[in-house]
């Protein structure tokens, strides 16, 4: 059966004559404003037990969502449950606001309002939602290197709302870095990369706590640096450090998001042998020994296409977020 629909103006008029208006959106959506006088009942709760929320099955019930699509689906569920006078509001809350109809906003403190507004586009994704965003906020990621790969990865992890970023790099900013290391600016030349990065990331998202560690990663400190982190991102540019990170991650059971670039080529993968023993390879499984130096010159020697670290670094950030949220299929056992 086709569900009858009403314009927002008609819904407001019916509401004033006793119809029950129900906002079926989630709390983070209602934070931006909801129709005055509407009951706030999440769609899942309403569909699971409509009688608890709407005991009068003969009442006129008007459902409103964000755009008018979810309310139609929910209205069909209620109609099948015996609510003969259920209707959907066309255009949803956005249409209600466009028509200048009265809106109320929940009383939120500044931190709640910042969280809901900042991550509103994530919160609308069922794969992320409020629980996923809280999971990101509770996560800690280590980035080995604040250079070409670490720059885009750190930017997007901070923007996504990862709560703690531990940046480890003992290098300083040079002018030649600026062609690809977008965390840094002309004004940062000569300063520690991790301090330059902390300043830029904090300006982007002050909710993210950035721990700047101006140290070289060695066998003496690698396990301490990995302590408490959920995911490790390898933004290094040399084989000894890659093997060191790999071995520590296998030993400590940390997923390692790998990336590398040279000239016009790049690659990325996820090594998770520490947690998935026998089911997922580690870096040494793929590269038992480093290649001879003449076959793997550094970027200083061979050069690198400026945008390439950005592409690979974004892939690393994507893989890290997938691991933190448990969504999608990580590149574990696959080399891109």
mmCIF file of C-alpha atoms in Angstrom:
data_model
loop_
_atom_site.group_PDB
_atom_site.id
_atom_site.type_symbol
_atom_site.label_atom_id
_atom_site.label_comp_id
_atom_site.label_asym_id
_atom_site.label_seq_id
_atom_site.Cartn_x
_atom_site.Cartn_y
_atom_site.Cartn_z
ATOM 1 C CA UNK A 1 0.000 0.000 0.000
ATOM 2 C CA UNK A 2 1.137 3.518 -0.790
ATOM 3 C CA UNK A 3 1.630 5.581 2.354
ATOM 4 C CA UNK A 4 -0.080 8.999 2.291
ATOM 5 C CA UNK A 5 2.291 11.946 2.505
ATOM 6 C CA UNK A 6 1.898 15.510 3.705
ATOM 7 C CA UNK A 7 3.879 18.657 3.045
ATOM 8 C CA UNK A 8 5.609 20.140 6.095
ATOM 9 C CA UNK A 9 2.999 22.906 6.193
ATOM 10 C CA UNK A 10 0.155 20.410 6.130
ATOM 11 C CA UNK A 11 1.881 18.343 8.801
ATOM 12 C CA UNK A 12 2.186 21.401 11.031
ATOM 13 C CA UNK A 13 -1.506 22.125 10.595
ATOM 14 C CA UNK A 14 -2.480 18.518 11.397
ATOM 15 C CA UNK A 15 -0.158 18.616 14.420
ATOM 16 C CA UNK A 16 -2.000 21.667 15.734
ATOM 17 C CA UNK A 17 -5.239 19.702 15.421
ATOM 18 C CA UNK A 18 -3.997 16.792 17.504
ATOM 19 C CA UNK A 19 -1.909 14.637 15.190
ATOM 20 C CA UNK A 20 1.197 13.102 16.754
ATOM 21 C CA UNK A 21 4.386 14.221 15.009
ATOM 22 C CA UNK A 22 7.301 11.820 15.536
ATOM 23 C CA UNK A 23 10.920 12.597 14.618
ATOM 24 C CA UNK A 24 12.469 9.185 13.904
ATOM 25 C CA UNK A 25 16.043 10.402 13.378
ATOM 26 C CA UNK A 26 18.982 9.584 15.615
ATOM 27 C CA UNK A 27 20.015 11.947 18.430
ATOM 28 C CA UNK A 28 23.002 13.409 16.569
ATOM 29 C CA UNK A 29 20.707 14.380 13.689
ATOM 30 C CA UNK A 30 18.188 16.041 15.977
ATOM 31 C CA UNK A 31 20.977 18.062 17.570
ATOM 32 C CA UNK A 32 20.865 20.458 14.613
ATOM 33 C CA UNK A 33 17.178 21.102 15.232
ATOM 34 C CA UNK A 34 13.845 19.287 15.138
ATOM 35 C CA UNK A 35 10.260 20.238 14.444
ATOM 36 C CA UNK A 36 8.650 21.959 17.386
ATOM 37 C CA UNK A 37 6.430 19.635 19.380
ATOM 38 C CA UNK A 38 7.701 16.454 17.738
ATOM 39 C CA UNK A 39 8.294 13.342 19.802
ATOM 40 C CA UNK A 40 11.885 12.118 19.499
ATOM 41 C CA UNK A 41 11.838 8.356 18.942
ATOM 42 C CA UNK A 42 14.626 6.593 17.061
ATOM 43 C CA UNK A 43 13.334 4.645 14.090
ATOM 44 C CA UNK A 44 14.776 1.336 15.286
ATOM 45 C CA UNK A 45 13.103 1.692 18.684
ATOM 46 C CA UNK A 46 9.787 2.696 17.141
ATOM 47 C CA UNK A 47 9.738 -0.199 14.693
ATOM 48 C CA UNK A 48 10.805 -2.714 17.355
ATOM 49 C CA UNK A 49 7.956 -1.844 19.741
ATOM 50 C CA UNK A 50 5.510 0.719 18.304
ATOM 51 C CA UNK A 51 2.860 -0.029 20.925
ATOM 52 C CA UNK A 52 5.126 1.119 23.755
ATOM 53 C CA UNK A 53 5.701 4.497 22.148
ATOM 54 C CA UNK A 54 2.316 4.970 20.453
ATOM 55 C CA UNK A 55 -0.311 3.066 22.455
ATOM 56 C CA UNK A 56 -3.289 4.585 20.569
ATOM 57 C CA UNK A 57 -3.355 2.755 17.254
ATOM 58 C CA UNK A 58 -6.246 4.917 16.042
ATOM 59 C CA UNK A 59 -4.315 8.178 16.478
ATOM 60 C CA UNK A 60 -3.127 10.146 13.471
ATOM 61 C CA UNK A 61 0.649 9.663 13.363
ATOM 62 C CA UNK A 62 2.978 11.786 11.242
ATOM 63 C CA UNK A 63 6.547 10.564 10.804
ATOM 64 C CA UNK A 64 9.397 12.900 9.885
ATOM 65 C CA UNK A 65 13.050 12.096 9.180
ATOM 66 C CA UNK A 66 15.799 14.139 7.503
ATOM 67 C CA UNK A 67 14.682 14.048 3.863
ATOM 68 C CA UNK A 68 11.454 12.052 3.842
ATOM 69 C CA UNK A 69 12.707 8.636 2.746
ATOM 70 C CA UNK A 70 13.234 6.845 6.047
ATOM 71 C CA UNK A 71 9.910 8.102 7.343
ATOM 72 C CA UNK A 72 8.149 6.425 4.397
ATOM 73 C CA UNK A 73 9.779 3.098 5.199
ATOM 74 C CA UNK A 74 8.972 3.440 8.891
ATOM 75 C CA UNK A 75 5.377 4.380 8.070
ATOM 76 C CA UNK A 76 4.983 1.138 6.101
ATOM 77 C CA UNK A 77 6.152 -0.817 9.151
ATOM 78 C CA UNK A 78 3.671 0.980 11.399
ATOM 79 C CA UNK A 79 0.853 0.521 8.893
ATOM 80 C CA UNK A 80 1.569 -3.207 8.776
ATOM 81 C CA UNK A 81 1.422 -3.203 12.589
ATOM 82 C CA UNK A 82 -2.105 -1.788 12.505
ATOM 83 C CA UNK A 83 -1.668 2.002 12.510
ATOM 84 C CA UNK A 84 -4.169 2.926 9.806
ATOM 85 C CA UNK A 85 -3.690 6.700 10.053
ATOM 86 C CA UNK A 86 0.088 6.913 9.714
ATOM 87 C CA UNK A 87 1.572 9.399 7.252
ATOM 88 C CA UNK A 88 5.010 10.589 6.157
ATOM 89 C CA UNK A 89 6.185 14.206 5.955
ATOM 90 C CA UNK A 90 7.563 15.048 2.500
ATOM 91 C CA UNK A 91 11.033 16.583 2.468
ATOM 92 C CA UNK A 92 11.608 15.676 6.097
ATOM 93 C CA UNK A 93 13.133 18.065 8.590
ATOM 94 C CA UNK A 94 15.058 19.860 5.856
ATOM 95 C CA UNK A 95 11.779 20.662 4.127
ATOM 96 C CA UNK A 96 10.290 21.748 7.461
ATOM 97 C CA UNK A 97 13.152 24.185 7.988
ATOM 98 C CA UNK A 98 12.999 25.489 4.403
ATOM 99 C CA UNK A 99 9.354 26.402 4.908
ATOM 100 C CA UNK A 100 10.257 28.428 7.981
ATOM 101 C CA UNK A 101 8.265 26.282 10.386
ATOM 102 C CA UNK A 102 9.213 26.389 14.083
ATOM 103 C CA UNK A 103 12.263 24.382 15.142
ATOM 104 C CA UNK A 104 13.711 23.624 18.561
ATOM 105 C CA UNK A 105 17.243 22.534 19.421
ATOM 106 C CA UNK A 106 18.258 20.305 22.316
ATOM 107 C CA UNK A 107 20.219 21.845 25.156
ATOM 108 C CA UNK A 108 23.787 20.640 24.527
ATOM 109 C CA UNK A 109 26.989 21.695 26.202
ATOM 110 C CA UNK A 110 29.766 23.125 24.015
ATOM 111 C CA UNK A 111 31.677 19.848 23.792
ATOM 112 C CA UNK A 112 28.630 17.849 22.706
ATOM 113 C CA UNK A 113 27.687 20.467 20.135
ATOM 114 C CA UNK A 114 31.230 20.513 18.730
ATOM 115 C CA UNK A 115 31.341 16.709 18.485
ATOM 116 C CA UNK A 116 27.989 16.407 16.728
ATOM 117 C CA UNK A 117 28.628 19.224 14.279
ATOM 118 C CA UNK A 118 32.238 18.331 13.490
ATOM 119 C CA UNK A 119 31.523 14.678 12.742
ATOM 120 C CA UNK A 120 27.989 15.044 11.369
ATOM 121 C CA UNK A 121 28.876 13.503 7.994
ATOM 122 C CA UNK A 122 30.424 10.465 9.677
ATOM 123 C CA UNK A 123 27.485 10.108 12.017
ATOM 124 C CA UNK A 124 25.111 9.787 9.072
ATOM 125 C CA UNK A 125 26.978 6.727 7.800
ATOM 126 C CA UNK A 126 25.513 3.526 9.283
ATOM 127 C CA UNK A 127 28.968 1.955 9.078
ATOM 128 C CA UNK A 128 30.312 4.644 11.428
ATOM 129 C CA UNK A 129 27.485 6.223 13.389
ATOM 130 C CA UNK A 130 27.748 7.460 16.945
ATOM 131 C CA UNK A 131 29.306 4.270 18.305
ATOM 132 C CA UNK A 132 31.956 4.204 15.583
ATOM 133 C CA UNK A 133 32.832 7.842 16.061
ATOM 134 C CA UNK A 134 33.236 7.293 19.788
ATOM 135 C CA UNK A 135 35.487 4.345 18.951
ATOM 136 C CA UNK A 136 37.669 6.581 16.792
ATOM 137 C CA UNK A 137 37.836 9.150 19.565
ATOM 138 C CA UNK A 138 39.066 6.474 21.974
ATOM 139 C CA UNK A 139 41.691 5.141 19.536
ATOM 140 C CA UNK A 140 45.438 5.739 19.508
ATOM 141 C CA UNK A 141 47.519 5.503 16.338
ATOM 142 C CA UNK A 142 51.294 5.653 16.030
ATOM 143 C CA UNK A 143 52.728 7.269 12.921
ATOM 144 C CA UNK A 144 56.353 6.423 12.259
ATOM 145 C CA UNK A 145 57.422 9.470 10.308
ATOM 146 C CA UNK A 146 55.925 12.919 9.831
ATOM 147 C CA UNK A 147 57.057 13.303 6.236
ATOM 148 C CA UNK A 148 55.613 12.472 2.834
ATOM 149 C CA UNK A 149 53.432 9.545 3.921
ATOM 150 C CA UNK A 150 52.843 10.637 7.496
ATOM 151 C CA UNK A 151 51.592 14.075 6.453
ATOM 152 C CA UNK A 152 48.398 13.094 4.595
ATOM 153 C CA UNK A 153 47.786 10.142 6.896
ATOM 154 C CA UNK A 154 47.992 12.331 10.002
ATOM 155 C CA UNK A 155 45.821 15.057 8.496
ATOM 156 C CA UNK A 156 42.979 12.697 7.659
ATOM 157 C CA UNK A 157 43.215 10.687 10.858
ATOM 158 C CA UNK A 158 42.930 13.906 12.846
ATOM 159 C CA UNK A 159 40.080 15.129 10.665
ATOM 160 C CA UNK A 160 38.309 11.787 11.076
ATOM 161 C CA UNK A 161 38.436 12.180 14.840
ATOM 162 C CA UNK A 162 41.083 9.706 15.972
ATOM 163 C CA UNK A 163 41.564 10.696 19.591
ATOM 164 C CA UNK A 164 45.314 10.194 20.016
ATOM 165 C CA UNK A 165 48.071 10.456 17.428
ATOM 166 C CA UNK A 166 51.619 9.597 18.464
ATOM 167 C CA UNK A 167 54.006 11.098 15.892
ATOM 168 C CA UNK A 168 57.586 9.850 15.997
ATOM 169 C CA UNK A 169 60.269 11.505 13.862
ATOM 170 C CA UNK A 170 63.680 12.932 14.734
ATOM 171 C CA UNK A 171 64.006 15.006 11.558
ATOM 172 C CA UNK A 172 63.624 18.755 10.998
ATOM 173 C CA UNK A 173 61.748 20.550 8.237
ATOM 174 C CA UNK A 174 63.714 21.470 5.121
ATOM 175 C CA UNK A 175 62.546 23.488 2.140
ATOM 176 C CA UNK A 176 62.890 20.454 -0.140
ATOM 177 C CA UNK A 177 60.268 18.679 2.002
ATOM 178 C CA UNK A 178 57.521 21.142 1.121
ATOM 179 C CA UNK A 179 56.994 19.703 -2.372
ATOM 180 C CA UNK A 180 55.196 16.710 -0.810
ATOM 181 C CA UNK A 181 55.131 16.941 3.007
ATOM 182 C CA UNK A 182 51.956 18.979 3.362
ATOM 183 C CA UNK A 183 51.968 19.088 7.160
ATOM 184 C CA UNK A 184 54.771 21.635 7.055
ATOM 185 C CA UNK A 185 55.044 25.240 5.901
ATOM 186 C CA UNK A 186 57.741 27.715 4.932
ATOM 187 C CA UNK A 187 57.603 29.146 8.443
ATOM 188 C CA UNK A 188 58.384 25.722 9.927
ATOM 189 C CA UNK A 189 61.726 25.301 8.152
ATOM 190 C CA UNK A 190 64.359 24.359 10.718
ATOM 191 C CA UNK A 191 61.872 23.219 13.347
ATOM 192 C CA UNK A 192 61.245 19.645 14.435
ATOM 193 C CA UNK A 193 58.808 17.907 12.110
ATOM 194 C CA UNK A 194 56.760 16.519 14.966
ATOM 195 C CA UNK A 195 56.304 19.976 16.493
ATOM 196 C CA UNK A 196 55.355 21.460 13.124
ATOM 197 C CA UNK A 197 52.904 18.603 12.660
ATOM 198 C CA UNK A 198 51.402 19.014 16.118
ATOM 199 C CA UNK A 199 50.713 22.690 15.448
ATOM 200 C CA UNK A 200 48.986 22.025 12.127
ATOM 201 C CA UNK A 201 46.960 19.059 13.350
ATOM 202 C CA UNK A 202 45.803 20.858 16.485
ATOM 203 C CA UNK A 203 44.660 23.767 14.338
ATOM 204 C CA UNK A 204 42.651 21.357 12.184
ATOM 205 C CA UNK A 205 41.061 19.428 15.039
ATOM 206 C CA UNK A 206 41.708 20.513 18.623
ATOM 207 C CA UNK A 207 39.848 17.422 19.836
ATOM 208 C CA UNK A 208 42.711 15.198 18.674
ATOM 209 C CA UNK A 209 45.553 14.861 21.164
ATOM 210 C CA UNK A 210 48.897 14.898 19.360
ATOM 211 C CA UNK A 211 51.928 13.423 21.111
ATOM 212 C CA UNK A 212 55.068 14.707 19.410
ATOM 213 C CA UNK A 213 58.063 12.424 19.938
ATOM 214 C CA UNK A 214 61.244 13.895 18.433
ATOM 215 C CA UNK A 215 63.197 10.647 18.563
ATOM 216 C CA UNK A 216 64.634 8.116 16.168
ATOM 217 C CA UNK A 217 62.897 4.761 16.475
ATOM 218 C CA UNK A 218 65.415 2.145 17.599
ATOM 219 C CA UNK A 219 65.404 -1.372 18.969
ATOM 220 C CA UNK A 220 65.784 0.183 22.420
ATOM 221 C CA UNK A 221 62.588 2.269 22.315
ATOM 222 C CA UNK A 222 60.319 0.699 19.691
ATOM 223 C CA UNK A 223 58.294 -1.439 22.101
ATOM 224 C CA UNK A 224 57.742 1.469 24.483
ATOM 225 C CA UNK A 225 56.594 3.651 21.588
ATOM 226 C CA UNK A 226 54.099 0.997 20.481
ATOM 227 C CA UNK A 227 52.709 0.599 23.991
ATOM 228 C CA UNK A 228 49.010 1.397 24.138
ATOM 229 C CA UNK A 229 48.507 2.013 20.416
ATOM 230 C CA UNK A 230 45.816 0.295 18.359
ATOM 231 C CA UNK A 231 47.321 0.681 14.885
ATOM 232 C CA UNK A 232 50.814 1.491 13.605
ATOM 233 C CA UNK A 233 51.330 3.406 10.360
ATOM 234 C CA UNK A 234 54.695 2.942 8.697
ATOM 235 C CA UNK A 235 55.665 6.216 7.071
ATOM 236 C CA UNK A 236 59.369 5.440 7.116
ATOM 237 C CA UNK A 237 61.737 5.794 4.184
ATOM 238 C CA UNK A 238 64.326 3.103 4.936
ATOM 239 C CA UNK A 239 64.427 -0.669 5.173
ATOM 240 C CA UNK A 240 65.993 -1.061 8.643
ATOM 241 C CA UNK A 241 63.111 0.854 10.218
ATOM 242 C CA UNK A 242 60.509 -1.091 8.242
ATOM 243 C CA UNK A 243 61.904 -4.383 9.501
ATOM 244 C CA UNK A 244 62.162 -3.027 13.032
ATOM 245 C CA UNK A 245 58.528 -1.897 13.044
ATOM 246 C CA UNK A 246 57.401 -5.158 11.491
ATOM 247 C CA UNK A 247 59.152 -7.306 14.082
ATOM 248 C CA UNK A 248 57.815 -5.248 16.985
ATOM 249 C CA UNK A 249 54.260 -5.306 15.614
ATOM 250 C CA UNK A 250 54.365 -9.083 15.161
ATOM 251 C CA UNK A 251 55.681 -9.551 18.693
ATOM 252 C CA UNK A 252 53.166 -7.166 20.294
ATOM 253 C CA UNK A 253 50.177 -8.085 18.125
ATOM 254 C CA UNK A 254 49.747 -4.674 16.487
ATOM 255 C CA UNK A 255 48.389 -4.214 12.944
ATOM 256 C CA UNK A 256 50.936 -2.452 10.731
ATOM 257 C CA UNK A 257 49.745 -0.284 7.844
ATOM 258 C CA UNK A 258 52.569 -0.197 5.323
ATOM 259 C CA UNK A 259 53.246 2.297 2.567
ATOM 260 C CA UNK A 260 56.190 3.115 0.334
ATOM 261 C CA UNK A 261 56.879 5.393 -2.638
ATOM 262 C CA UNK A 262 59.633 5.843 -5.190
ATOM 263 C CA UNK A 263 59.643 8.095 -8.239
ATOM 264 C CA UNK A 264 56.217 7.441 -9.849
ATOM 265 C CA UNK A 265 55.276 4.215 -8.068
ATOM 266 C CA UNK A 266 53.829 3.438 -4.665
ATOM 267 C CA UNK A 267 52.449 0.510 -2.704
ATOM 268 C CA UNK A 268 50.385 -0.102 0.399
ATOM 269 C CA UNK A 269 49.340 -3.085 2.482
ATOM 270 C CA UNK A 270 48.312 -4.199 5.957
ATOM 271 C CA UNK A 271 50.506 -6.652 7.861
ATOM 272 C CA UNK A 272 48.681 -8.233 10.790
ATOM 273 C CA UNK A 273 50.597 -11.435 11.446
ATOM 274 C CA UNK A 274 50.808 -10.751 15.166
ATOM 275 C CA UNK A 275 47.037 -11.047 15.593
ATOM 276 C CA UNK A 276 46.303 -13.363 12.658
ATOM 277 C CA UNK A 277 49.144 -15.852 12.867
ATOM 278 C CA UNK A 278 49.115 -18.278 9.977
ATOM 279 C CA UNK A 279 46.407 -16.310 8.202
ATOM 280 C CA UNK A 280 48.114 -13.017 7.406
ATOM 281 C CA UNK A 281 51.713 -12.361 6.336
ATOM 282 C CA UNK A 282 54.144 -9.902 7.838
ATOM 283 C CA UNK A 283 56.546 -7.578 6.035
ATOM 284 C CA UNK A 284 59.361 -10.137 6.252
ATOM 285 C CA UNK A 285 57.136 -12.748 4.603
ATOM 286 C CA UNK A 286 56.843 -10.503 1.563
ATOM 287 C CA UNK A 287 60.365 -9.091 1.637
ATOM 288 C CA UNK A 288 62.658 -11.552 3.470
ATOM 289 C CA UNK A 289 65.671 -9.385 2.693
ATOM 290 C CA UNK A 290 66.094 -5.766 1.630
ATOM 291 C CA UNK A 291 67.007 -5.257 -2.026
ATOM 292 C CA UNK A 292 70.518 -4.123 -2.951
ATOM 293 C CA UNK A 293 70.914 -0.330 -2.570
ATOM 294 C CA UNK A 294 71.232 0.186 -6.323
ATOM 295 C CA UNK A 295 67.718 -1.236 -6.815
ATOM 296 C CA UNK A 296 66.085 0.837 -4.081
ATOM 297 C CA UNK A 297 67.524 4.354 -4.080
ATOM 298 C CA UNK A 298 66.068 6.845 -1.621
ATOM 299 C CA UNK A 299 63.851 9.765 -2.609
ATOM 300 C CA UNK A 300 66.857 12.011 -2.083
ATOM 301 C CA UNK A 301 68.656 10.114 -4.825
ATOM 302 C CA UNK A 302 65.878 9.075 -7.212
ATOM 303 C CA UNK A 303 63.275 11.777 -6.581
ATOM 304 C CA UNK A 304 59.535 11.321 -6.079
ATOM 305 C CA UNK A 305 56.446 12.676 -7.820
ATOM 306 C CA UNK A 306 55.031 15.187 -5.342
ATOM 307 C CA UNK A 307 51.423 13.983 -5.184
ATOM 308 C CA UNK A 308 52.331 10.290 -4.904
ATOM 309 C CA UNK A 309 52.999 10.263 -1.130
ATOM 310 C CA UNK A 310 49.631 11.969 -0.737
ATOM 311 C CA UNK A 311 47.857 9.161 -2.571
ATOM 312 C CA UNK A 312 49.616 6.387 -0.658
ATOM 313 C CA UNK A 313 49.328 8.206 2.672
ATOM 314 C CA UNK A 314 45.577 8.563 2.179
ATOM 315 C CA UNK A 315 45.347 4.843 1.489
ATOM 316 C CA UNK A 316 47.175 4.232 4.758
ATOM 317 C CA UNK A 317 44.774 6.495 6.647
ATOM 318 C CA UNK A 318 41.844 4.673 5.057
ATOM 319 C CA UNK A 319 43.208 1.280 6.068
ATOM 320 C CA UNK A 320 43.845 2.486 9.617
ATOM 321 C CA UNK A 321 40.279 3.743 9.972
ATOM 322 C CA UNK A 322 38.904 0.486 8.562
ATOM 323 C CA UNK A 323 40.900 -1.417 11.172
ATOM 324 C CA UNK A 324 39.780 0.843 14.011
ATOM 325 C CA UNK A 325 36.115 0.596 13.045
ATOM 326 C CA UNK A 326 36.144 -3.018 11.915
ATOM 327 C CA UNK A 327 34.552 -2.147 8.580
ATOM 328 C CA UNK A 328 35.316 -3.162 5.025
ATOM 329 C CA UNK A 329 38.095 -5.538 4.046
ATOM 330 C CA UNK A 330 41.570 -4.323 5.044
ATOM 331 C CA UNK A 331 44.464 -4.902 2.674
ATOM 332 C CA UNK A 332 45.694 -7.721 4.906
ATOM 333 C CA UNK A 333 47.489 -10.242 2.743
ATOM 334 C CA UNK A 334 47.191 -8.005 -0.310
ATOM 335 C CA UNK A 335 49.677 -5.555 -1.774
ATOM 336 C CA UNK A 336 48.181 -2.614 -3.613
#
